[in-house]
Coordinates of C-alpha atoms (C1' of nucleotides) in Angstrom, one line a residue:
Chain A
X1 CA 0.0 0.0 0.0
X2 CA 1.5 3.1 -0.9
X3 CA 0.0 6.2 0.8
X4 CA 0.5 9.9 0.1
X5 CA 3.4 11.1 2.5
X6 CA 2.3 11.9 5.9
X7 CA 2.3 15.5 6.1
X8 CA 0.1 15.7 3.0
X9 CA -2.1 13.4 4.5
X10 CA -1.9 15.7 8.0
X11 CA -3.0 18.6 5.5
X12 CA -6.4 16.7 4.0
X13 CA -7.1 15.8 7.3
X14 CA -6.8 19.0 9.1
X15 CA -8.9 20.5 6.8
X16 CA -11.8 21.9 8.2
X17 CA -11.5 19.6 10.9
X18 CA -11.9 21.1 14.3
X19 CA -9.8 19.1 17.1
X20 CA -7.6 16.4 16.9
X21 CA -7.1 14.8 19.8
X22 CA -4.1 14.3 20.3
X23 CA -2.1 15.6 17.2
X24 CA 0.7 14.1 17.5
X25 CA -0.8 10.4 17.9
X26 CA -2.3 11.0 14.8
X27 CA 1.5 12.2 12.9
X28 CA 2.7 9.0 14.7
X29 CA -0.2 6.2 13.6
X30 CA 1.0 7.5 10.1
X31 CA 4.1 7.6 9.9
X32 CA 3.9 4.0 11.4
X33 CA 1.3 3.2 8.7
X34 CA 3.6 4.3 6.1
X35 CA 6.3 2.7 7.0
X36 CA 4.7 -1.2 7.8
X37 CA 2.0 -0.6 4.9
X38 CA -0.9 -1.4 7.0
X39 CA -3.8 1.2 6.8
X40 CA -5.5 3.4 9.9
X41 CA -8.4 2.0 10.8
X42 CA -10.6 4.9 10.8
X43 CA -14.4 4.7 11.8
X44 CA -17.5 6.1 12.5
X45 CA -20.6 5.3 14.1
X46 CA -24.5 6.6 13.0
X47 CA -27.1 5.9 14.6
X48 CA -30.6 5.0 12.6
X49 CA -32.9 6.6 14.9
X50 CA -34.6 8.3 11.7
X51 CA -35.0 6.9 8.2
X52 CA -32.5 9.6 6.9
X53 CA -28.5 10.5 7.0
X54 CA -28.2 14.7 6.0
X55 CA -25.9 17.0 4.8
X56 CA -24.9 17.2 8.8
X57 CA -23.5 13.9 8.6
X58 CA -21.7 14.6 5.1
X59 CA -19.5 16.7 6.6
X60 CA -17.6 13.9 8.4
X61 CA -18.5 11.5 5.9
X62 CA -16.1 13.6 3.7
X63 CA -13.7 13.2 5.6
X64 CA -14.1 9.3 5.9
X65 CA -13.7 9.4 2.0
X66 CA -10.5 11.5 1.7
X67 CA -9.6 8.9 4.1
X68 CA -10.6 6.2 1.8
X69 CA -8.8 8.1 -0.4
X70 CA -5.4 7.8 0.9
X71 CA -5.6 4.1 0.8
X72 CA -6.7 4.0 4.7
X73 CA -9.7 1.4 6.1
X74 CA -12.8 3.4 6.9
X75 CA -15.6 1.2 9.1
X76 CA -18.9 2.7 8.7
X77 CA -21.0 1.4 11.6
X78 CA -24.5 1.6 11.5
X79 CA -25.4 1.9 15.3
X80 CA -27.9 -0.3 15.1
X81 CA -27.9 -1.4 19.0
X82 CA -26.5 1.8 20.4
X83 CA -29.6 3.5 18.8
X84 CA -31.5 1.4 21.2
X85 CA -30.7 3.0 24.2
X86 CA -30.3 6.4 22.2
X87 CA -27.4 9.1 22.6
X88 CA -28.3 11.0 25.5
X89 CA -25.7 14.0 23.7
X90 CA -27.2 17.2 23.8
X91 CA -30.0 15.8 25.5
X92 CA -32.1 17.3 28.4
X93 CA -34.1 14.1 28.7
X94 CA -34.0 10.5 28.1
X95 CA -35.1 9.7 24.4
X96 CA -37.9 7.5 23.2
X97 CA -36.5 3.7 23.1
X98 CA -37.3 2.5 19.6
X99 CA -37.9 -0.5 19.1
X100 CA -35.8 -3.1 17.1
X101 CA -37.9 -3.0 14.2
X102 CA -37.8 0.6 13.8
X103 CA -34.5 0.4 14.1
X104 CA -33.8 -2.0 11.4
X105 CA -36.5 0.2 9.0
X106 CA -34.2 2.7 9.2
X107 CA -30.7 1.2 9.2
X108 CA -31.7 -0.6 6.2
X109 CA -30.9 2.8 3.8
X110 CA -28.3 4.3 5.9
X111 CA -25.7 2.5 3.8
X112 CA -26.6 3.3 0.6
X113 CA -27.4 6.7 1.2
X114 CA -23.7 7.0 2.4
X115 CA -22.2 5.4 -0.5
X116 CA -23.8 9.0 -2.6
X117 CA -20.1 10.0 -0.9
X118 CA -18.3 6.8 0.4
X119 CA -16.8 4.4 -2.2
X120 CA -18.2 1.2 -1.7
X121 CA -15.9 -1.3 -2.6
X122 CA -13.8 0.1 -0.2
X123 CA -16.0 0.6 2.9
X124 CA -16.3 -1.9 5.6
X125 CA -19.9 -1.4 6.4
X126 CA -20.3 -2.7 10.3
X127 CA -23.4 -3.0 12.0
X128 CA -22.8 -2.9 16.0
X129 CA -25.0 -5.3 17.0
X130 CA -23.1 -8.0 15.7
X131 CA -20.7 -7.6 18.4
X132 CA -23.0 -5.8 20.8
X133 CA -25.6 -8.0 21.3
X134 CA -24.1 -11.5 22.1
X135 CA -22.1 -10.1 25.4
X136 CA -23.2 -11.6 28.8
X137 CA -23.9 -9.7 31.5
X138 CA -20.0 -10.8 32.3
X139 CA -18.9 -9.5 29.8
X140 CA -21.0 -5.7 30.4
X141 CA -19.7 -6.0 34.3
X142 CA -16.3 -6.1 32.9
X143 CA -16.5 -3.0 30.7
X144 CA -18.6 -1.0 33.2
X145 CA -16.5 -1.3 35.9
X146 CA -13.8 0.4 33.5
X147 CA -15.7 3.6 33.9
X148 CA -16.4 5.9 37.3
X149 CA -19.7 7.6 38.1
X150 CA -17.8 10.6 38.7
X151 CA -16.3 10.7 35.3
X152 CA -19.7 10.0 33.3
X153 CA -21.1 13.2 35.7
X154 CA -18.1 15.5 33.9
X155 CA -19.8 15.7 30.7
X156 CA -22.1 18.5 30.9
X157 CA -25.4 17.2 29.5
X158 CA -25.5 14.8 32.2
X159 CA -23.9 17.3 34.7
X160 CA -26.6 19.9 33.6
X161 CA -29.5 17.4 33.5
X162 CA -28.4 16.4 37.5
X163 CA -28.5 19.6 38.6
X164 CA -31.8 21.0 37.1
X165 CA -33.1 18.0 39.3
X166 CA -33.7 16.0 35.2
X167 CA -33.6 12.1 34.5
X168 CA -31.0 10.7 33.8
X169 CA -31.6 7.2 33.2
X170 CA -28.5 4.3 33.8
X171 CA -28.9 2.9 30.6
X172 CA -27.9 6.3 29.4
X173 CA -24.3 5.9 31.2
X174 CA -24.2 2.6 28.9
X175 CA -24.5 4.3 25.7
X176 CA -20.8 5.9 25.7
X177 CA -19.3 2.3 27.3
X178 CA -21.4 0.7 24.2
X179 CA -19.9 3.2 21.8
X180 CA -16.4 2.7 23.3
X181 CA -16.4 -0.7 22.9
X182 CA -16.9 -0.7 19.2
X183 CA -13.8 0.7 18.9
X184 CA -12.4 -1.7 20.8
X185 CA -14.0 -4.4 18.6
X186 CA -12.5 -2.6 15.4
X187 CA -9.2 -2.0 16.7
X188 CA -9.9 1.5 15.9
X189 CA -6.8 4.1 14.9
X190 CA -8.9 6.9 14.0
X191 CA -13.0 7.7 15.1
X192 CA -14.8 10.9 12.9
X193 CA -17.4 12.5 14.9
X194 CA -19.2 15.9 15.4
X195 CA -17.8 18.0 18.0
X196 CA -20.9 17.0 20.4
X197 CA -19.3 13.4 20.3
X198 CA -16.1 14.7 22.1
X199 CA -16.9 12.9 25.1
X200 CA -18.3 9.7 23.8
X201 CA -15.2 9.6 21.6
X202 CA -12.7 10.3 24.7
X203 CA -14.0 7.8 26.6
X204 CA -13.2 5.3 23.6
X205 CA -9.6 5.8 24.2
X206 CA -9.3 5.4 28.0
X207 CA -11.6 1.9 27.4
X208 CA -9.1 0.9 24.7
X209 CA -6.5 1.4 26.9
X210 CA -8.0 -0.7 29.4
X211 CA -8.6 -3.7 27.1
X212 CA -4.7 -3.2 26.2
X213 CA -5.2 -1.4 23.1
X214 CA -3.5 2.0 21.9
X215 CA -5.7 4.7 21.9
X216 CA -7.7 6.0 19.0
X217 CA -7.5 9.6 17.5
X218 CA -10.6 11.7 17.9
X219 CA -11.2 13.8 15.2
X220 CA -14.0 16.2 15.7
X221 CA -15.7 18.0 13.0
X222 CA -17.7 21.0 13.1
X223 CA -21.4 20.7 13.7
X224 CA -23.6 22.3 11.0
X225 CA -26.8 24.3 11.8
X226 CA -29.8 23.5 10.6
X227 CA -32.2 25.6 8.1
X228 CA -33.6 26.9 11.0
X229 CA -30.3 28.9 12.0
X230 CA -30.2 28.2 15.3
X231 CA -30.0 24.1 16.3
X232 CA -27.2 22.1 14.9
X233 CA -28.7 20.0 11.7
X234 CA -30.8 17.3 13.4
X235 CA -33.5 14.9 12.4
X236 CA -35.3 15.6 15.7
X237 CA -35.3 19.4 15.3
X238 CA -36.5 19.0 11.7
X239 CA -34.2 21.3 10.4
X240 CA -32.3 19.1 8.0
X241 CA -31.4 18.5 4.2
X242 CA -31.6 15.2 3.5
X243 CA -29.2 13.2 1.3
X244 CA -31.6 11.5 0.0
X245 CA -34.0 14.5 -0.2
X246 CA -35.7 15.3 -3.8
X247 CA -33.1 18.0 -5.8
X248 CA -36.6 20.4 -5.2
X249 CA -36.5 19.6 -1.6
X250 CA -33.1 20.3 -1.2
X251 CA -32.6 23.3 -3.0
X252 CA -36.0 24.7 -1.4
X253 CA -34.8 24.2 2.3
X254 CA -31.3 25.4 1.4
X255 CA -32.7 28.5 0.1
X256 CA -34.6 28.9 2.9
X257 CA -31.3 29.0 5.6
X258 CA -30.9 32.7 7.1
X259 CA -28.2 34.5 5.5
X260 CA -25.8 34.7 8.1
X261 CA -25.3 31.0 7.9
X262 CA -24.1 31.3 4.3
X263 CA -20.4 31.0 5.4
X264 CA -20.8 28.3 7.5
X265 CA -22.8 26.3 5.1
X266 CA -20.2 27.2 2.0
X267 CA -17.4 26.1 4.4
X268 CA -18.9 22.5 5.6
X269 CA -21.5 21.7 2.9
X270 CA -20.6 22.8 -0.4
X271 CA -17.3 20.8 -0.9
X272 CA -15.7 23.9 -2.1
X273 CA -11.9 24.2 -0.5
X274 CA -8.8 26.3 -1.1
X275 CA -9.5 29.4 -3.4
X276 CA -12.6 28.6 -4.3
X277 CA -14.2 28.8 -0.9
X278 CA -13.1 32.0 -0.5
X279 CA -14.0 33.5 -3.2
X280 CA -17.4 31.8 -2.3
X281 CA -17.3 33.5 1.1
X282 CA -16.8 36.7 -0.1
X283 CA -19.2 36.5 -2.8
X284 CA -21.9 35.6 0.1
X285 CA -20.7 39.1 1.6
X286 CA -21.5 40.9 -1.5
X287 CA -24.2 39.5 -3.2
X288 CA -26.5 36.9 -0.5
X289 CA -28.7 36.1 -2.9
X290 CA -27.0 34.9 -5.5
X291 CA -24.4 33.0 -3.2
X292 CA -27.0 31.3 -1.8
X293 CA -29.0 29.9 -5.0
X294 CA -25.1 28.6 -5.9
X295 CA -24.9 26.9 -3.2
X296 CA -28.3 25.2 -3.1
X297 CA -27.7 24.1 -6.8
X298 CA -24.0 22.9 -5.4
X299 CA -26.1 20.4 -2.8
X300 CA -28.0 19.4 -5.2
X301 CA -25.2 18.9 -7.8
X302 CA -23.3 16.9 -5.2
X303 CA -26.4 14.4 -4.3
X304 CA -28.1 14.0 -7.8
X305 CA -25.3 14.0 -10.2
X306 CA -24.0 17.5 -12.0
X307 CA -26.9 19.5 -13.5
X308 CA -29.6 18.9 -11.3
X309 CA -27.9 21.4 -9.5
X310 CA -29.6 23.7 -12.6
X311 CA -32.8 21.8 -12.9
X312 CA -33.7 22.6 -9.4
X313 CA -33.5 26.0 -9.9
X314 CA -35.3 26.1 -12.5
X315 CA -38.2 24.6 -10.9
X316 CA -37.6 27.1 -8.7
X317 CA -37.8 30.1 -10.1
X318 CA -41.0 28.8 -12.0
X319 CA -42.4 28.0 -8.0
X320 CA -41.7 30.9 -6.4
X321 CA -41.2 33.7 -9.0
X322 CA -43.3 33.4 -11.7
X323 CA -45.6 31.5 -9.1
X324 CA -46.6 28.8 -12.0
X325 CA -47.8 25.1 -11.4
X326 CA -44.6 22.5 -11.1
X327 CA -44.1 20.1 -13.9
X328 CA -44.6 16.9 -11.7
X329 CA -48.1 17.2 -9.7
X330 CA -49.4 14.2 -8.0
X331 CA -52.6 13.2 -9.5
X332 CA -55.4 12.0 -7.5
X333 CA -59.2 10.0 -8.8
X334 CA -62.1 11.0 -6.9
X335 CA -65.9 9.9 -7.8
X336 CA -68.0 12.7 -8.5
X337 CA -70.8 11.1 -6.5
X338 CA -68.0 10.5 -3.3
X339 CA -70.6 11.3 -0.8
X340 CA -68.1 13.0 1.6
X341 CA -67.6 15.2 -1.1
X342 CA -71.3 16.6 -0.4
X343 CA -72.1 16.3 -4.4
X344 CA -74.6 18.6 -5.4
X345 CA -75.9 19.8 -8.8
X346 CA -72.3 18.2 -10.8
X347 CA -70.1 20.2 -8.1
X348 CA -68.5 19.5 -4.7
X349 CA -67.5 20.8 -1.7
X350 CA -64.1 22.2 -2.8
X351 CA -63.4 22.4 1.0
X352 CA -63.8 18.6 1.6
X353 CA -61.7 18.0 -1.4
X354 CA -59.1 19.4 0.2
X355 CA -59.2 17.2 3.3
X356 CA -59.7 14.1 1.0
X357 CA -56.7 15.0 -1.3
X358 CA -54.5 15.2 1.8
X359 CA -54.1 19.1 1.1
X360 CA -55.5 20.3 4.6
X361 CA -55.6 18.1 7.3
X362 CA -59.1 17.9 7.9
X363 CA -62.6 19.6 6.9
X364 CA -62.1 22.2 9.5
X365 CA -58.4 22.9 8.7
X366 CA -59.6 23.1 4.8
X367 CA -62.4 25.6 6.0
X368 CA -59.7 27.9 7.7
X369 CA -57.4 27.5 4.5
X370 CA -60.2 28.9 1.9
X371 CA -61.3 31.4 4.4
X372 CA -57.6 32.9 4.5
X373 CA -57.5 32.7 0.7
X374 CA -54.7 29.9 0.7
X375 CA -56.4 28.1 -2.0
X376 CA -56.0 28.3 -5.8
X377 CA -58.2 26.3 -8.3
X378 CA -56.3 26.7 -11.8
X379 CA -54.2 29.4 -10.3
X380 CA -57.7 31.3 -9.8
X381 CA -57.5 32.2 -6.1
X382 CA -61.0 30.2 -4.5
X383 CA -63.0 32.3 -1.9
X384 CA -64.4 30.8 1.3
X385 CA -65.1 27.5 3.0
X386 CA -68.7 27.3 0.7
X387 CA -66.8 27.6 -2.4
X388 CA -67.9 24.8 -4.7
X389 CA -66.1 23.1 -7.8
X390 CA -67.5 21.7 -11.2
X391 CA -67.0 18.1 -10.7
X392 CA -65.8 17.5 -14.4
X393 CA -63.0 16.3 -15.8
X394 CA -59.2 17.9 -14.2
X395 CA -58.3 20.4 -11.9
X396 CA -55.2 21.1 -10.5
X397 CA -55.4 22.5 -6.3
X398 CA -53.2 24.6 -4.8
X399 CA -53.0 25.7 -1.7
X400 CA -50.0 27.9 -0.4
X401 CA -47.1 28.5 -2.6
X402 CA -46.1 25.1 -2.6
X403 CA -49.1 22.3 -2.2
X404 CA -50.4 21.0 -5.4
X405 CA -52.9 18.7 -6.4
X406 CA -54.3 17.7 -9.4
X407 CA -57.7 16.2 -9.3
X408 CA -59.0 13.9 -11.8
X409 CA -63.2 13.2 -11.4
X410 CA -64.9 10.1 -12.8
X411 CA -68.6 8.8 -12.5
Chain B
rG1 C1' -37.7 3.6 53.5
rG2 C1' -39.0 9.0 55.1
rU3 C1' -40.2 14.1 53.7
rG4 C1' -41.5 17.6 50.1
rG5 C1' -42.7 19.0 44.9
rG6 C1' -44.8 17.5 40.3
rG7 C1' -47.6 15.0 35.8
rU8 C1' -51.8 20.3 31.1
rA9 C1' -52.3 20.4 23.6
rC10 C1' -46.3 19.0 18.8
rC11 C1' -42.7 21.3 22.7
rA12 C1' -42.2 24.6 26.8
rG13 C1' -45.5 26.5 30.2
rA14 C1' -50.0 29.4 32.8
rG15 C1' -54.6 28.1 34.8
rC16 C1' -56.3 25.6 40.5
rG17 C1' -64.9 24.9 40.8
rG18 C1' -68.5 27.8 35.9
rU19 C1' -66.9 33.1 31.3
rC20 C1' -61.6 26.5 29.4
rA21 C1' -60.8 23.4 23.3
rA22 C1' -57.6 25.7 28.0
rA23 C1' -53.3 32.3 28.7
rU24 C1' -48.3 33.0 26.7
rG25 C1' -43.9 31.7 23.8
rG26 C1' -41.7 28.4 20.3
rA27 C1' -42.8 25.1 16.3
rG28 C1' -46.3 24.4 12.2
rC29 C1' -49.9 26.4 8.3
rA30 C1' -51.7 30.6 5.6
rG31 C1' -51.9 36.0 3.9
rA32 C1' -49.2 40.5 2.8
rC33 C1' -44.5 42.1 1.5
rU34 C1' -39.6 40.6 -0.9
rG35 C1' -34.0 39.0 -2.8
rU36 C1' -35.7 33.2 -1.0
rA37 C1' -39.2 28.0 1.6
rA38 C1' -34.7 34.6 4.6
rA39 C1' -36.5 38.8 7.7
rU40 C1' -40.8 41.6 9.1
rC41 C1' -46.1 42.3 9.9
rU42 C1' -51.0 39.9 10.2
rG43 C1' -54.3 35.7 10.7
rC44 C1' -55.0 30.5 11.8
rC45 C1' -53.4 26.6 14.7
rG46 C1' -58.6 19.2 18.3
rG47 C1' -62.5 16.6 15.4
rC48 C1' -67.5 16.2 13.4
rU49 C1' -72.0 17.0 6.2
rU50 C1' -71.1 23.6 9.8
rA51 C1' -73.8 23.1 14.4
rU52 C1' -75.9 29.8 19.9
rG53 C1' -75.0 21.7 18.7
rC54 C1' -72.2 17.1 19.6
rC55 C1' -67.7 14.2 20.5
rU56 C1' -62.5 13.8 22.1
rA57 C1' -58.7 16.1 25.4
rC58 C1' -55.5 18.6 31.0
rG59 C1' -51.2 10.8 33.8
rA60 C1' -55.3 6.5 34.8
rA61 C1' -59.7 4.8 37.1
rG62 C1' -63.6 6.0 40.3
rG63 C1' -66.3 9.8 43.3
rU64 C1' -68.3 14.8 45.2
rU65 C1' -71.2 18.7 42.5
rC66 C1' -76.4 21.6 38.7
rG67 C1' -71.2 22.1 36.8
rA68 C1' -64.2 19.5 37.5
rA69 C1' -58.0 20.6 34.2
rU70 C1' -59.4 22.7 38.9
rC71 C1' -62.1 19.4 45.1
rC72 C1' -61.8 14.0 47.2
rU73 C1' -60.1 8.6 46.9
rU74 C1' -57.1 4.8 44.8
rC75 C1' -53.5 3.7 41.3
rC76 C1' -49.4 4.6 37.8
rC77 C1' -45.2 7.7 36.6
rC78 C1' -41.3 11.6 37.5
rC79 C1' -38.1 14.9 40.5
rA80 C1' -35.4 16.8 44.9
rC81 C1' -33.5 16.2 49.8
rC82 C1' -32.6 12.7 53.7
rA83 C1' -31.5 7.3 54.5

RNA sequence: GGUGGGGUACCAGAGCGGUCAAAUGGAGCAGACUGUAAAUCUGCCGGCUUAUGCCUACGAAGGUUCGAAUCCUUCCCCCACCA
């Protein structure tokens, strides 16, 4: 195995990185590397608690590839036990358990929705059960008894959490042993994570060292913020872009970030580096709006393949400026003579159209909407909750700038 | 084990016998505006074939009362301090 030489290597890995802990383990693993042949084993752990991996997690998942890229091993382990008990980091309560079933749902796509970065024939795609699940209660005495109250009480969710008088439940304590251990399984060198995994990934080396291992590298990335500006990117704060999100959805919620996240996003999500990125940076200084519809088409480009990037935009300038209806509507049948549709004299309720084509909620949400003017019939603005419609051949629904229907009638 | 404090809508959190489908904030939806699904302002924000009506909802089940989120009983759950 021939790898680049080690301080080019410390230079792609540094980049945008935010901590490596420690440095000089890391020069040292490579330069050992180097000289045997034998590649880092570098890892990272998600957990499937939701269905989807975002533009969040790319930013580490980046760096496995330039890992990959050098010629090292990169594990990607899908957390599929540890998401059991749920990562108490960051938070102020003790999450929902999911169940196994859930969890499987959603681990099921997580590899294939990294592989829009990671290479696949060279990732080692682990899932931590495998390991986690046959230990005896032996064998989890052992490894908690490597680990002091005292010391799980340092990091300051739990330390906060203890003293505002919240739960903290002892599985909780496991969940950083559980993660700990998978490195110990893997032999890790290196582990990627967030900077919110600093403690989880600290602990990691002192449990190494206790099973007689050396001590991984932690290399912490920056978190992103979400659309919303002010949470890191999370699936539970909703806030997210999705790699696997339709080019139109992830253009639309990129556009919709405040502006003074544009640097942040340019420097973690658009893959831009060096001179680029900086021009990029100072372009979002000068002109916001333009440096923000580059880099939504730049997501999109990244995730759907160059030029969808262009097609997105397209769609939506044709959304939002000229305010016309989108190529692809989802078409829906509905009988004439549906009696929840109140049929009277060839027309409908238009209101209990709405509810029945998934549009509003329910007949009373539907009401509100026509009564606020939210709903377009045609692009002809419909008036209150008694407004009617011809219930022949197609219409298309709208309602708000970005709900549409088209309805087809038969019988 | 003891003592004290709690469990309210998607979340946080007020209410403590009627005027409570429940203040307020956040989230969400919509309208206006615009440079955007930004910001700002405004409205809406349980359901029901639309009704000064009914149903569901203030941890659960019973009870008191003309009337209960509010009072009582039992149960379940959470927190703090002490042990």
């Amino acid at each position: 195995m021939h790898f680049p030489s080690v301080s080019e290597q410390m230079d792609a890995i540094c980049q945008g990185a935010l901590e490596i802990v420690p440095e000089e383990a890391l020069v040292r693993k490579l330069e050992r590397s180097a000289l045997t042949g034998q590649p880092l084993v570098v890892k990272q752990g998600f957990d499937p608690t939701r269905a989807d991996l975002h533009i969040g997690h790319a930013v580490s998942i980046r760096k496995l590839r330039a890992f990959q890229e050098m010629g090292h091993d990169v594990v990607f382990v899908v957390g599929d036990y540890t998401a059991l008990i749920g990562d108490p980091t960051g938070r102020s309560e003790l999450r929902p358990r999911l169940t196994e079933e859930e969890v499987a749902e959603n681990a099921r796509t997580y590899q294939e929705q990294a592989f829009r970065i990671l290479d696949p024939a060279r990732t080692r795609v682990e899932h931590n059960s495998t390991w986690l699940r046959p230990l005896q209660l032996a064998d989890i005495l052992k490894l908690t008894a490597q680990y002091t109250v005292a010391r799980m009480l340092e990091r300051d969710d739990f330390a906060r959490r203890y003293q505002d008088g919240r739960p903290i439940s002892v599985v909780e304590f496991l969940y950083p042993l559980m993660q700990a251990y998978d490195s110990v399984v893997l032999k890790a060198d290196v582990e990627l994570g967030g900077s919110d995994q600093k403690f989880n990934l600290l602990v990691a080396r002192d449990i190494q060292e206790r099973y007689g291992q050396e001590p991984q590298v932690c290399l912490l990335m920056p978190l992103l913020r979400g659309t919303d500006g002010a949470h890191k990117m999370s699936k539970s704060y909703d806030n997210y872009v999705g790699l696997a999100d339709a080019p139109d959805q992830q253009y639309g919620k990129t556009m919709s970030i405040p502006d003074a996240l544009l640097e942040e996003w340019l420097t973690l999500a658009s893959g831009l580096g060096g001179a680029e990125l900086a021009a990029a940076v100072e372009g979002a200084r000068t002109e916001p709006y333009r440096a923000k519809r580059d880099l939504a088409a730049r997501v999109v480009d990244t995730y759907h393949g160059a030029g969808a990037g262009a097609a997105a935009s397209e769609a939506f300038d044709r959304l939002f400026k000229r305010r016309e209806i989108p190529a692809d509507v989802p078409t829906v049948q509905v009988s004439a003579q549906d009696p929840a549709l109140a049929p009277a004299d060839g027309t409908v309720s238009l209101a209990r159209l709405l509810a029945r084509t998934g549009l509003a909620s329910s007949n009373g949400d539907a009401a509100r909407q026509l009564d606020q003017g939210a709903v377009s019939v045609d692009g002809e603005r419909a008036g209150g909750r008694d407004a009617r419609l011809a219930a022949t051949g197609e219409a298309v629904l709208q309602k708000g700038k970005r709900h549409f229907v088209r309805v087809r009638f038969d019988g």
